[in-house]
Coordinates of N, CA and C in Angstrom, one line a residue:
S815 N 0.9 -1.2 0.0 CA 0.0 0.0 0.0 C 0.9 1.2 0.0
P816 N 0.4 2.3 -0.5 CA 1.2 3.6 -0.5 C 1.2 4.1 0.9
F817 N 0.4 3.6 1.8 CA 0.3 4.2 3.2 C 0.7 3.1 4.2
R818 N 1.3 3.6 5.3 CA 1.7 2.8 6.4 C 0.4 2.3 7.1
P819 N 0.4 1.1 7.7 CA -0.8 0.5 8.3 C -1.4 1.4 9.4
E820 N -0.6 2.1 10.1 CA -1.1 2.9 11.2 C -1.7 4.2 10.8
E821 N -1.6 4.6 9.6 CA -2.2 5.9 9.1 C -3.7 5.8 9.1
L822 N -4.3 6.9 9.3 CA -5.8 7.0 9.4 C -6.4 6.6 8.0
W823 N -5.8 6.8 6.9 CA -6.3 6.5 5.6 C -5.8 5.2 5.0
A824 N -5.1 4.4 5.8 CA -4.5 3.2 5.3 C -5.6 2.1 5.0
P825 N -5.6 1.5 3.9 CA -6.6 0.4 3.6 C -6.4 -0.7 4.7
K826 N -7.5 -1.2 5.2 CA -7.5 -2.2 6.3 C -7.3 -3.6 5.8
D827 N -7.6 -3.9 4.5 CA -7.6 -5.3 4.0 C -6.6 -5.5 2.9
V828 N -5.4 -4.9 3.1 CA -4.3 -5.1 2.2 C -3.3 -6.1 2.9
A829 N -3.0 -7.2 2.3 CA -2.1 -8.2 2.8 C -0.9 -8.3 1.8
V830 N 0.3 -8.5 2.4 CA 1.5 -8.7 1.6 C 1.3 -10.1 0.8
P831 N 1.4 -10.1 -0.5 CA 1.3 -11.3 -1.2 C 2.4 -12.3 -0.8
A832 N 2.1 -13.6 -0.8 CA 3.1 -14.6 -0.5 C 4.0 -14.7 -1.7
R833 N 5.3 -15.0 -1.4 CA 6.3 -15.2 -2.5 C 6.1 -16.6 -3.1
D834 N 5.9 -16.6 -4.4 CA 5.7 -17.9 -5.1 C 6.3 -17.8 -6.5
V835 N 7.6 -18.3 -6.5 CA 8.4 -18.2 -7.7 C 7.7 -19.0 -8.9
E836 N 7.2 -20.2 -8.6 CA 6.6 -21.0 -9.7 C 5.4 -20.3 -10.3
K837 N 4.6 -19.7 -9.4 CA 3.4 -19.0 -9.9 C 3.8 -17.8 -10.7
A838 N 4.8 -17.1 -10.3 CA 5.3 -15.9 -11.0 C 5.8 -16.4 -12.4
K839 N 6.5 -17.5 -12.5 CA 7.0 -18.0 -13.8 C 5.7 -18.3 -14.7
A840 N 4.7 -19.0 -14.1 CA 3.6 -19.4 -14.9 C 2.8 -18.1 -15.4
L841 N 2.7 -17.1 -14.5 CA 2.0 -15.9 -15.0 C 2.8 -15.2 -16.1
L842 N 4.1 -15.2 -16.0 CA 4.9 -14.6 -17.1 C 4.7 -15.3 -18.4
A843 N 4.7 -16.7 -18.3 CA 4.5 -17.5 -19.5 C 3.1 -17.3 -20.1
E844 N 2.1 -17.2 -19.2 CA 0.7 -16.9 -19.6 C 0.6 -15.6 -20.4
A845 N 1.4 -14.6 -19.9 CA 1.4 -13.3 -20.5 C 2.3 -13.2 -21.8
G846 N 2.9 -14.3 -22.1 CA 3.7 -14.3 -23.3 C 5.1 -13.7 -23.1
V847 N 5.6 -13.6 -21.9 CA 6.9 -13.1 -21.6 C 7.9 -14.3 -21.6
A848 N 8.8 -14.2 -22.6 CA 9.8 -15.3 -22.7 C 10.9 -15.2 -21.7
E849 N 11.4 -16.4 -21.3 CA 12.5 -16.5 -20.3 C 13.7 -15.8 -21.0
G850 N 14.4 -15.0 -20.2 CA 15.6 -14.2 -20.7 C 15.2 -12.8 -21.2
T851 N 13.9 -12.5 -21.1 CA 13.5 -11.1 -21.5 C 14.2 -10.1 -20.6
E852 N 14.7 -9.0 -21.3 CA 15.4 -8.0 -20.6 C 14.5 -6.8 -20.3
V853 N 14.6 -6.3 -19.1 CA 13.8 -5.2 -18.6 C 14.8 -4.1 -18.1
S854 N 14.4 -2.8 -18.4 CA 15.2 -1.7 -18.0 C 14.8 -1.3 -16.5
F855 N 15.7 -1.0 -15.7 CA 15.5 -0.8 -14.3 C 16.3 0.5 -13.9
L856 N 15.5 1.6 -13.7 CA 16.1 2.9 -13.3 C 16.2 3.0 -11.8
I857 N 17.4 3.4 -11.3 CA 17.6 3.6 -9.9 C 18.5 4.9 -9.7
Y858 N 18.0 5.8 -8.9 CA 18.9 7.0 -8.7 C 19.8 6.8 -7.5
N859 N 21.0 7.4 -7.6 CA 22.1 7.0 -6.7 C 22.2 7.9 -5.5
T860 N 21.3 8.8 -5.3 CA 21.4 9.7 -4.1 C 21.0 9.0 -2.8
K861 N 20.2 8.0 -2.9 CA 19.8 7.2 -1.7 C 20.5 5.8 -1.9
T862 N 21.6 5.6 -1.2 CA 22.4 4.4 -1.5 C 21.6 3.1 -1.2
E863 N 20.6 3.1 -0.3 CA 19.8 1.9 0.0 C 19.0 1.5 -1.2
L864 N 18.6 2.4 -2.1 CA 17.9 2.0 -3.3 C 18.7 1.1 -4.2
A865 N 20.0 1.3 -4.4 CA 20.8 0.5 -5.2 C 20.9 -0.9 -4.6
A866 N 21.0 -1.0 -3.3 CA 21.1 -2.3 -2.6 C 19.8 -3.1 -2.8
M867 N 18.7 -2.4 -2.6 CA 17.4 -3.0 -2.8 C 17.2 -3.4 -4.2
G868 N 17.7 -2.6 -5.2 CA 17.6 -2.9 -6.6 C 18.3 -4.2 -6.9
E869 N 19.5 -4.4 -6.3 CA 20.2 -5.7 -6.6 C 19.4 -6.9 -6.0
V870 N 18.7 -6.7 -4.9 CA 17.9 -7.8 -4.4 C 16.8 -8.1 -5.4
V871 N 16.1 -7.1 -5.9 CA 15.0 -7.2 -6.8 C 15.5 -7.8 -8.1
Q872 N 16.7 -7.4 -8.6 CA 17.3 -7.9 -9.8 C 17.5 -9.4 -9.6
A873 N 18.0 -9.9 -8.5 CA 18.2 -11.3 -8.2 C 16.9 -12.1 -8.2
M874 N 15.9 -11.5 -7.6 CA 14.6 -12.1 -7.6 C 14.0 -12.2 -9.0
L875 N 14.2 -11.2 -9.8 CA 13.7 -11.3 -11.2 C 14.4 -12.4 -12.0
A876 N 15.7 -12.5 -11.7 CA 16.5 -13.6 -12.4 C 15.9 -15.0 -12.0
E877 N 15.4 -15.1 -10.8 CA 14.8 -16.4 -10.4 C 13.6 -16.8 -11.3
V878 N 12.9 -15.8 -11.9 CA 11.8 -16.1 -12.7 C 12.1 -15.9 -14.2
G879 N 13.4 -15.7 -14.5 CA 13.8 -15.7 -15.9 C 13.9 -14.4 -16.5
L880 N 13.8 -13.3 -15.8 CA 13.9 -11.9 -16.3 C 15.3 -11.4 -16.1
V881 N 15.8 -10.6 -17.0 CA 17.2 -10.0 -16.9 C 16.9 -8.5 -16.7
A882 N 17.2 -8.0 -15.5 CA 17.0 -6.6 -15.2 C 18.3 -5.9 -15.4
N883 N 18.3 -5.0 -16.3 CA 19.5 -4.1 -16.6 C 19.3 -2.8 -15.8
I884 N 20.1 -2.7 -14.8 CA 20.0 -1.5 -13.9 C 20.8 -0.3 -14.5
R885 N 20.1 0.8 -14.6 CA 20.8 2.1 -14.9 C 20.8 2.9 -13.6
L886 N 22.0 3.1 -13.0 CA 22.2 3.8 -11.8 C 22.8 5.1 -12.2
A887 N 22.1 6.2 -11.8 CA 22.5 7.6 -12.1 C 21.9 8.6 -11.2
E888 N 22.4 9.8 -11.3 CA 21.7 10.9 -10.5 C 20.3 11.1 -11.0
Y889 N 19.5 11.5 -10.0 CA 18.0 11.6 -10.4 C 17.8 12.5 -11.6
A890 N 18.5 13.6 -11.6 CA 18.3 14.6 -12.7 C 18.5 13.9 -14.1
A891 N 19.4 13.0 -14.1 CA 19.7 12.3 -15.4 C 18.6 11.3 -15.8
L892 N 17.9 10.8 -14.7 CA 16.9 9.8 -14.9 C 15.5 10.4 -15.1
E893 N 15.2 11.6 -14.5 CA 13.9 12.1 -14.5 C 13.2 12.2 -15.8
P894 N 13.9 12.7 -16.9 CA 13.2 12.8 -18.2 C 12.6 11.4 -18.6
D895 N 13.4 10.4 -18.5 CA 12.9 9.1 -18.9 C 11.8 8.6 -17.9
M896 N 11.9 8.9 -16.6 CA 10.9 8.5 -15.7 C 9.6 9.2 -16.0
L897 N 9.6 10.5 -16.2 CA 8.4 11.2 -16.4 C 7.7 10.9 -17.8
A898 N 8.6 10.5 -18.8 CA 8.1 10.1 -20.1 C 7.6 8.6 -20.1
G899 N 7.9 7.8 -19.1 CA 7.6 6.4 -19.0 C 8.5 5.6 -19.8
N900 N 9.7 6.0 -20.1 CA 10.7 5.3 -20.9 C 11.5 4.3 -20.0
Y901 N 10.8 3.3 -19.4 CA 11.5 2.4 -18.5 C 10.5 1.2 -18.3
D902 N 11.0 0.1 -17.8 CA 10.1 -1.0 -17.4 C 9.9 -1.0 -15.9
M903 N 10.9 -0.6 -15.2 CA 10.8 -0.5 -13.7 C 11.7 0.7 -13.3
A904 N 11.3 1.3 -12.2 CA 12.1 2.4 -11.6 C 11.9 2.4 -10.1
F905 N 12.9 2.6 -9.4 CA 12.8 2.7 -7.9 C 12.7 4.2 -7.6
M906 N 11.7 4.5 -6.7 CA 11.5 5.8 -6.3 C 11.4 5.8 -4.7
S907 N 11.7 7.0 -4.2 CA 11.5 7.2 -2.8 C 10.6 8.5 -2.7
R908 N 9.5 8.4 -2.0 CA 8.6 9.5 -2.1 C 8.1 9.9 -0.6
G909 N 8.3 11.1 -0.2 CA 7.7 11.6 1.0 C 6.5 12.3 0.7
Y910 N 5.3 11.8 1.1 CA 4.0 12.3 0.5 C 3.3 13.3 1.5
L911 N 3.8 13.5 2.7 CA 3.1 14.4 3.6 C 4.0 15.6 3.9
T912 N 4.8 16.0 3.0 CA 5.7 17.1 3.3 C 5.1 18.5 3.2
D913 N 4.0 18.6 2.6 CA 3.4 20.0 2.5 C 1.9 20.0 2.9
A914 N 1.4 18.9 3.3 CA -0.1 18.8 3.6 C -0.3 17.7 4.7
P915 N -1.3 17.9 5.5 CA -1.6 16.9 6.5 C -2.4 15.6 6.0
E916 N -2.7 15.6 4.8 CA -3.5 14.5 4.2 C -2.9 14.1 2.9
P917 N -3.1 12.9 2.3 CA -2.4 12.5 1.1 C -3.1 12.9 -0.2
G918 N -4.1 13.8 -0.2 CA -4.8 14.2 -1.4 C -3.9 14.7 -2.4
G919 N -2.9 15.6 -2.0 CA -2.0 16.2 -3.0 C -1.1 15.2 -3.6
F920 N -0.6 14.3 -2.8 CA 0.3 13.2 -3.3 C -0.5 12.3 -4.3
L921 N -1.7 11.9 -4.0 CA -2.5 11.1 -4.9 C -2.7 11.8 -6.2
A922 N -3.0 13.1 -6.2 CA -3.2 13.9 -7.4 C -1.9 14.0 -8.2
A923 N -0.8 14.3 -7.5 CA 0.4 14.5 -8.3 C 0.9 13.2 -8.9
D924 N 0.8 12.1 -8.1 CA 1.4 10.9 -8.6 C 0.5 9.9 -9.4
Y925 N -0.8 10.1 -9.2 CA -1.7 9.1 -9.9 C -2.9 9.7 -10.6
S926 N -3.0 11.0 -10.7 CA -4.1 11.6 -11.5 C -3.7 11.7 -12.9
C927 N -4.6 11.8 -13.9 CA -4.3 12.0 -15.3 C -3.4 13.2 -15.6
G928 N -3.6 14.3 -14.8 CA -2.8 15.5 -15.0 C -1.7 15.6 -14.0
G929 N -1.4 14.6 -13.3 CA -0.5 14.7 -12.2 C 0.9 15.1 -12.6
S930 N 1.5 16.0 -11.8 CA 2.8 16.6 -12.2 C 4.0 15.7 -11.9
F931 N 3.7 14.6 -11.2 CA 4.8 13.7 -10.9 C 4.3 12.2 -11.1
N932 N 3.6 12.0 -12.2 CA 2.9 10.7 -12.5 C 3.9 9.8 -13.1
I933 N 4.9 9.3 -12.4 CA 5.9 8.4 -12.9 C 5.3 7.1 -13.4
S934 N 4.2 6.7 -12.8 CA 3.6 5.4 -13.1 C 2.8 5.5 -14.4
Q935 N 2.6 6.7 -14.9 CA 1.8 6.9 -16.2 C 0.3 6.5 -16.0
H936 N -0.1 6.5 -14.7 CA -1.5 6.1 -14.4 C -2.5 7.2 -14.8
C937 N -3.6 6.8 -15.5 CA -4.6 7.7 -15.8 C -6.0 7.0 -15.8
N938 N -6.9 7.4 -14.9 CA -8.2 6.8 -14.8 C -9.2 7.8 -14.4
A939 N -10.1 8.1 -15.3 CA -11.1 9.2 -15.0 C -11.9 9.0 -13.7
D940 N -12.3 7.7 -13.4 CA -13.0 7.4 -12.2 C -12.2 7.7 -11.0
F941 N -10.9 7.4 -11.0 CA -10.0 7.7 -9.9 C -9.9 9.2 -9.7
D942 N -9.7 9.9 -10.8 CA -9.7 11.4 -10.6 C -10.9 12.0 -10.1
A943 N -12.1 11.5 -10.5 CA -13.4 12.0 -10.0 C -13.6 11.7 -8.5
K944 N -13.2 10.5 -8.1 CA -13.3 10.1 -6.7 C -12.4 10.9 -5.9
L945 N -11.2 11.2 -6.4 CA -10.2 12.0 -5.6 C -10.7 13.4 -5.4
A946 N -11.3 14.0 -6.5 CA -11.8 15.3 -6.4 C -13.0 15.4 -5.4
A947 N -13.8 14.4 -5.4 CA -15.0 14.4 -4.4 C -14.4 14.2 -3.0
I948 N -13.4 13.4 -2.8 CA -12.9 13.2 -1.5 C -12.3 14.5 -1.0
N949 N -11.5 15.1 -1.8 CA -10.8 16.4 -1.4 C -11.8 17.5 -1.1
A950 N -13.0 17.5 -1.7 CA -14.0 18.5 -1.5 C -14.9 18.2 -0.3
N951 N -14.8 17.0 0.3 CA -15.6 16.6 1.4 C -15.1 17.2 2.7
P952 N -15.9 18.0 3.4 CA -15.4 18.6 4.7 C -15.3 17.6 5.9
D953 N -15.8 16.4 5.7 CA -15.7 15.4 6.8 C -14.4 14.7 6.8
P954 N -13.5 14.8 7.8 CA -12.2 14.1 7.8 C -12.4 12.6 7.8
A955 N -13.3 12.1 8.5 CA -13.5 10.6 8.5 C -13.9 10.1 7.1
A956 N -14.7 10.8 6.4 CA -15.1 10.4 5.1 C -13.9 10.5 4.1
R957 N -13.1 11.6 4.3 CA -11.9 11.7 3.5 C -10.9 10.6 3.7
N958 N -10.7 10.2 5.0 CA -9.8 9.1 5.3 C -10.3 7.8 4.7
A959 N -11.6 7.6 4.7 CA -12.2 6.4 4.1 C -12.0 6.4 2.6
G960 N -12.2 7.5 2.0 CA -12.0 7.7 0.6 C -10.5 7.5 0.2
Y961 N -9.6 8.1 0.9 CA -8.2 7.8 0.6 C -7.8 6.4 0.7
A962 N -8.4 5.7 1.8 CA -8.1 4.2 1.9 C -8.6 3.5 0.7
E963 N -9.8 3.9 0.2 CA -10.4 3.2 -1.0 C -9.4 3.4 -2.2
L964 N -8.9 4.6 -2.3 CA -8.0 4.8 -3.5 C -6.7 4.1 -3.3
G965 N -6.2 4.0 -2.0 CA -5.0 3.2 -1.7 C -5.2 1.8 -2.0
K966 N -6.3 1.2 -1.7 CA -6.6 -0.2 -2.0 C -6.7 -0.4 -3.5
Y967 N -7.3 0.6 -4.3 CA -7.3 0.5 -5.7 C -5.9 0.4 -6.3
L968 N -5.0 1.3 -5.8 CA -3.7 1.3 -6.3 C -3.0 0.0 -6.1
F969 N -3.2 -0.6 -4.9 CA -2.7 -1.9 -4.5 C -3.2 -3.0 -5.4
D970 N -4.6 -3.0 -5.6 CA -5.2 -4.1 -6.3 C -4.8 -4.1 -7.8
K971 N -4.7 -2.9 -8.4 CA -4.3 -2.7 -9.8 C -2.8 -2.8 -10.0
T972 N -2.0 -2.9 -8.9 CA -0.6 -2.9 -9.0 C -0.1 -1.7 -9.8
V973 N -0.6 -0.6 -9.6 CA -0.2 0.6 -10.3 C 1.3 0.9 -10.0
S974 N 1.6 0.8 -8.7 CA 3.0 0.8 -8.2 C 3.2 -0.3 -7.3
V975 N 4.4 -0.8 -7.2 CA 4.7 -1.9 -6.2 C 5.4 -1.2 -5.1
F976 N 4.8 -1.2 -3.9 CA 5.4 -0.5 -2.8 C 6.3 -1.5 -2.0
V977 N 7.6 -1.3 -2.0 CA 8.5 -2.3 -1.5 C 8.7 -2.1 0.0
V978 N 8.7 -0.8 0.5 CA 8.9 -0.5 1.9 C 8.3 0.8 2.2
N979 N 7.7 0.9 3.4 CA 7.3 2.2 3.9 C 8.3 2.7 4.9
E980 N 9.1 3.6 4.5 CA 10.2 4.0 5.3 C 9.8 5.1 6.3
T981 N 10.3 5.0 7.5 CA 10.1 6.1 8.6 C 11.4 6.5 9.1
A982 N 11.7 7.8 9.2 CA 12.9 8.3 9.7 C 12.7 9.0 11.0
F983 N 13.6 8.8 12.0 CA 13.5 9.5 13.3 C 14.8 10.2 13.5
D984 N 14.7 11.4 13.9 CA 15.9 12.2 14.4 C 15.8 12.4 15.9
V985 N 16.9 12.1 16.6 CA 16.9 12.3 18.0 C 18.0 13.3 18.3
N986 N 17.8 14.3 19.0 CA 18.8 15.3 19.3 C 18.8 15.6 20.8
A987 N 20.0 16.0 21.3 CA 20.2 16.3 22.7 C 20.7 17.7 22.8
N988 N 20.6 18.3 24.0 CA 21.1 19.7 24.2 C 22.6 19.7 24.1
T989 N 23.3 18.6 24.2 CA 24.7 18.6 24.1 C 25.2 18.6 22.7
I990 N 24.3 18.4 21.7 CA 24.7 18.4 20.3 C 24.6 19.8 19.7
T991 N 25.6 20.2 19.0 CA 25.5 21.6 18.4 C 25.7 21.4 16.9
G992 N 25.1 22.3 16.2 CA 25.3 22.3 14.7 C 24.4 21.4 13.9
Y993 N 23.5 20.7 14.6 CA 22.7 19.7 14.0 C 21.5 20.4 13.4
V994 N 21.2 20.1 12.1 CA 20.0 20.7 11.5 C 19.2 19.5 10.9
P995 N 17.9 19.3 11.3 CA 17.1 18.2 10.8 C 16.8 18.4 9.3
H996 N 16.6 17.3 8.6 CA 16.2 17.4 7.2 C 14.9 18.2 7.1
P997 N 14.8 19.1 6.1 CA 13.7 20.0 6.0 C 12.4 19.3 5.7
L998 N 12.4 18.0 5.2 CA 11.2 17.3 5.0 C 10.6 16.6 6.2
N999 N 11.4 16.6 7.3 CA 10.8 16.1 8.6 C 9.8 17.1 9.1
Y1000 N 8.6 16.6 9.4 CA 7.5 17.6 9.6 C 6.9 17.4 11.0
V1001 N 7.3 16.5 11.8 CA 6.8 16.3 13.2 C 7.9 16.5 14.1
G1002 N 7.8 17.4 15.1 CA 8.8 17.6 16.1 C 8.3 17.3 17.5
L1003 N 8.9 16.6 18.2 CA 8.5 16.3 19.6 C 9.6 16.8 20.6
S1004 N 9.1 17.4 21.7 CA 10.0 18.0 22.6 C 9.5 17.7 24.0
T1005 N 10.5 17.3 24.9 CA 10.1 17.1 26.3 C 9.8 18.4 27.0
A1006 N 10.2 19.5 26.4 CA 9.9 20.8 27.0 C 8.4 21.1 26.9
L1007 N 7.7 20.5 25.9 CA 6.3 20.7 25.7 C 5.4 19.6 26.4
A1008 N 6.1 18.7 27.0 CA 5.3 17.6 27.7 C 4.6 18.1 28.9
P1009 N 3.5 17.6 29.3 CA 2.8 18.0 30.5 C 3.6 17.7 31.7
Q1010 N 3.5 18.5 32.7 CA 4.3 18.4 33.9 C 3.5 17.6 34.9

Protein backbone atom coordinates (compact mmCIF):
# COMPACT_ATOMS: atom_id res chain seq x y z
CA SER A 1 0.00 0.00 0.00
CA PRO A 2 1.19 3.57 -0.47
CA PHE A 3 0.30 4.17 3.19
CA ARG A 4 1.69 2.75 6.42
CA PRO A 5 -0.80 0.51 8.28
CA GLU A 6 -1.10 2.89 11.25
CA GLU A 7 -2.16 5.88 9.15
CA LEU A 8 -5.80 6.98 9.36
CA TRP A 9 -6.33 6.51 5.61
CA ALA A 10 -4.54 3.15 5.27
CA PRO A 11 -6.59 0.39 3.64
CA LYS A 12 -7.45 -2.21 6.27
CA ASP A 13 -7.62 -5.26 4.00
CA VAL A 14 -4.27 -5.15 2.20
CA ALA A 15 -2.06 -8.18 2.81
CA VAL A 16 1.47 -8.72 1.55
CA PRO A 17 1.29 -11.34 -1.21
CA ALA A 18 3.06 -14.62 -0.53
CA ARG A 19 6.28 -15.18 -2.48
CA ASP A 20 5.66 -17.86 -5.10
CA VAL A 21 8.39 -18.21 -7.75
CA GLU A 22 6.62 -20.97 -9.68
CA LYS A 23 3.37 -19.00 -9.87
CA ALA A 24 5.33 -15.94 -11.05
CA LYS A 25 6.95 -18.00 -13.82
CA ALA A 26 3.55 -19.36 -14.85
CA LEU A 27 2.01 -15.87 -14.95
CA LEU A 28 4.88 -14.56 -17.08
CA ALA A 29 4.51 -17.50 -19.49
CA GLU A 30 0.73 -16.93 -19.64
CA ALA A 31 1.39 -13.29 -20.51
CA GLY A 32 3.75 -14.35 -23.30
CA VAL A 33 6.92 -13.09 -21.62
CA ALA A 34 9.81 -15.29 -22.72
CA GLU A 35 12.51 -16.47 -20.35
CA GLY A 36 15.55 -14.22 -20.70
CA THR A 37 13.48 -11.13 -21.48
CA GLU A 38 15.43 -7.98 -20.60
CA VAL A 39 13.82 -5.17 -18.63
CA SER A 40 15.19 -1.69 -17.95
CA PHE A 41 15.48 -0.75 -14.29
CA LEU A 42 16.15 2.88 -13.34
CA ILE A 43 17.59 3.65 -9.90
CA TYR A 44 18.88 6.99 -8.72
CA ASN A 45 22.06 7.01 -6.69
CA THR A 46 21.44 9.71 -4.08
CA LYS A 47 19.82 7.17 -1.74
CA THR A 48 22.36 4.36 -1.49
CA GLU A 49 19.83 1.93 -0.02
CA LEU A 50 17.87 2.01 -3.31
CA ALA A 51 20.81 0.48 -5.19
CA ALA A 52 21.11 -2.30 -2.61
CA MET A 53 17.37 -3.02 -2.77
CA GLY A 54 17.61 -2.91 -6.58
CA GLU A 55 20.21 -5.68 -6.55
CA VAL A 56 17.90 -7.82 -4.42
CA VAL A 57 14.99 -7.23 -6.83
CA GLN A 58 17.30 -7.91 -9.78
CA ALA A 59 18.22 -11.29 -8.25
CA MET A 60 14.55 -12.10 -7.57
CA LEU A 61 13.67 -11.30 -11.18
CA ALA A 62 16.49 -13.58 -12.36
CA GLU A 63 14.82 -16.42 -10.43
CA VAL A 64 11.77 -16.09 -12.70
CA GLY A 65 13.81 -15.72 -15.88
CA LEU A 66 13.94 -11.94 -16.33
CA VAL A 67 17.16 -9.98 -16.88
CA ALA A 68 17.00 -6.59 -15.15
CA ASN A 69 19.49 -4.12 -16.61
CA ILE A 70 20.04 -1.51 -13.91
CA ARG A 71 20.81 2.07 -14.91
CA LEU A 72 22.17 3.80 -11.81
CA ALA A 73 22.54 7.57 -12.14
CA GLU A 74 21.75 10.88 -10.52
CA TYR A 75 18.03 11.60 -10.37
CA ALA A 76 18.31 14.59 -12.73
CA ALA A 77 19.70 12.29 -15.41
CA LEU A 78 16.86 9.78 -14.95
CA GLU A 79 13.88 12.12 -14.48
CA PRO A 80 13.17 12.79 -18.18
CA ASP A 81 12.90 9.05 -18.86
CA MET A 82 10.89 8.51 -15.68
CA LEU A 83 8.36 11.24 -16.44
CA ALA A 84 8.06 10.07 -20.07
CA GLY A 85 7.57 6.42 -19.04
CA ASN A 86 10.72 5.26 -20.85
CA TYR A 87 11.45 2.36 -18.51
CA ASP A 88 10.13 -1.01 -17.42
CA MET A 89 10.85 -0.51 -13.71
CA ALA A 90 12.08 2.37 -11.60
CA PHE A 91 12.83 2.71 -7.91
CA MET A 92 11.48 5.83 -6.27
CA SER A 93 11.48 7.23 -2.79
CA ARG A 94 8.56 9.51 -2.05
CA GLY A 95 7.73 11.60 1.01
CA TYR A 96 4.05 12.32 0.54
CA LEU A 97 3.09 14.39 3.59
CA THR A 98 5.74 17.07 3.26
CA ASP A 99 3.40 19.95 2.51
CA ALA A 100 -0.07 18.82 3.63
CA PRO A 101 -1.59 16.88 6.54
CA GLU A 102 -3.47 14.49 4.21
CA PRO A 103 -2.45 12.48 1.13
CA GLY A 104 -4.78 14.17 -1.39
CA GLY A 105 -1.99 16.22 -2.99
CA PHE A 106 0.27 13.17 -3.25
CA LEU A 107 -2.48 11.11 -4.90
CA ALA A 108 -3.22 13.92 -7.37
CA ALA A 109 0.43 14.53 -8.26
CA ASP A 110 1.41 10.87 -8.56
CA TYR A 111 -1.71 9.11 -9.85
CA SER A 112 -4.14 11.55 -11.50
CA CYS A 113 -4.30 11.97 -15.28
CA GLY A 114 -2.82 15.47 -15.05
CA GLY A 115 -0.45 14.67 -12.18
CA SER A 116 2.79 16.62 -12.20
CA PHE A 117 4.79 13.65 -10.85
CA ASN A 118 2.93 10.75 -12.47
CA ILE A 119 5.92 8.42 -12.86
CA SER A 120 3.59 5.39 -13.14
CA GLN A 121 1.78 6.94 -16.15
CA HIS A 122 -1.50 6.06 -14.42
CA CYS A 123 -4.63 7.74 -15.78
CA ASN A 124 -8.16 6.76 -14.80
CA ALA A 125 -11.06 9.22 -15.01
CA ASP A 126 -13.00 7.44 -12.22
CA PHE A 127 -9.96 7.67 -9.91
CA ASP A 128 -9.66 11.41 -10.65
CA ALA A 129 -13.38 11.99 -10.02
CA LYS A 130 -13.30 10.08 -6.73
CA LEU A 131 -10.21 11.99 -5.59
CA ALA A 132 -11.84 15.33 -6.41
CA ALA A 133 -14.96 14.35 -4.44
CA ILE A 134 -12.86 13.19 -1.48
CA ASN A 135 -10.82 16.39 -1.42
CA ALA A 136 -14.01 18.49 -1.51
CA ASN A 137 -15.62 16.62 1.39
CA PRO A 138 -15.44 18.59 4.67
CA ASP A 139 -15.71 15.44 6.84
CA PRO A 140 -12.24 14.14 7.84
CA ALA A 141 -13.50 10.61 8.52
CA ALA A 142 -15.11 10.43 5.07
CA ARG A 143 -11.91 11.75 3.45
CA ASN A 144 -9.83 9.14 5.30
CA ALA A 145 -12.16 6.36 4.14
CA GLY A 146 -11.99 7.68 0.59
CA TYR A 147 -8.18 7.84 0.63
CA ALA A 148 -8.14 4.25 1.94
CA GLU A 149 -10.36 3.19 -0.97
CA LEU A 150 -7.99 4.81 -3.47
CA GLY A 151 -4.98 3.24 -1.71
CA LYS A 152 -6.64 -0.17 -2.02
CA TYR A 153 -7.34 0.49 -5.72
CA LEU A 154 -3.65 1.32 -6.33
CA PHE A 155 -2.66 -1.90 -4.54
CA ASP A 156 -5.22 -4.10 -6.32
CA LYS A 157 -4.33 -2.72 -9.77
CA THR A 158 -0.58 -2.90 -9.00
CA VAL A 159 -0.19 0.63 -10.30
CA SER A 160 2.98 0.83 -8.21
CA VAL A 161 4.66 -1.89 -6.19
CA PHE A 162 5.44 -0.51 -2.76
CA VAL A 163 8.54 -2.29 -1.46
CA VAL A 164 8.93 -0.54 1.88
CA ASN A 165 7.28 2.25 3.87
CA GLU A 166 10.25 4.04 5.35
CA THR A 167 10.08 6.05 8.56
CA ALA A 168 12.92 8.28 9.71
CA PHE A 169 13.50 9.45 13.27
CA ASP A 170 15.88 12.20 14.36
CA VAL A 171 16.90 12.34 18.00
CA ASN A 172 18.76 15.35 19.33
CA ALA A 173 20.17 16.30 22.73
CA ASN A 174 21.08 19.67 24.23
CA THR A 175 24.73 18.61 24.14
CA ILE A 176 24.72 18.39 20.33
CA THR A 177 25.48 21.56 18.40
CA GLY A 178 25.28 22.35 14.71
CA TYR A 179 22.68 19.68 13.95
CA VAL A 180 19.97 20.66 11.47
CA PRO A 181 17.12 18.19 10.81
CA HIS A 182 16.21 17.41 7.23
CA PRO A 183 13.67 20.00 5.99
CA LEU A 184 11.16 17.32 4.98
CA ASN A 185 10.81 16.06 8.56
CA TYR A 186 7.55 17.60 9.64
CA VAL A 187 6.80 16.33 13.15
CA GLY A 188 8.82 17.62 16.08
CA LEU A 189 8.51 16.25 19.62
CA SER A 190 10.03 17.96 22.61
CA THR A 191 10.11 17.09 26.30
CA ALA A 192 9.90 20.83 26.97
CA LEU A 193 6.28 20.70 25.72
CA ALA A 194 5.32 17.60 27.69
CA PRO A 195 2.75 18.00 30.48
CA GLN A 196 4.30 18.36 33.94
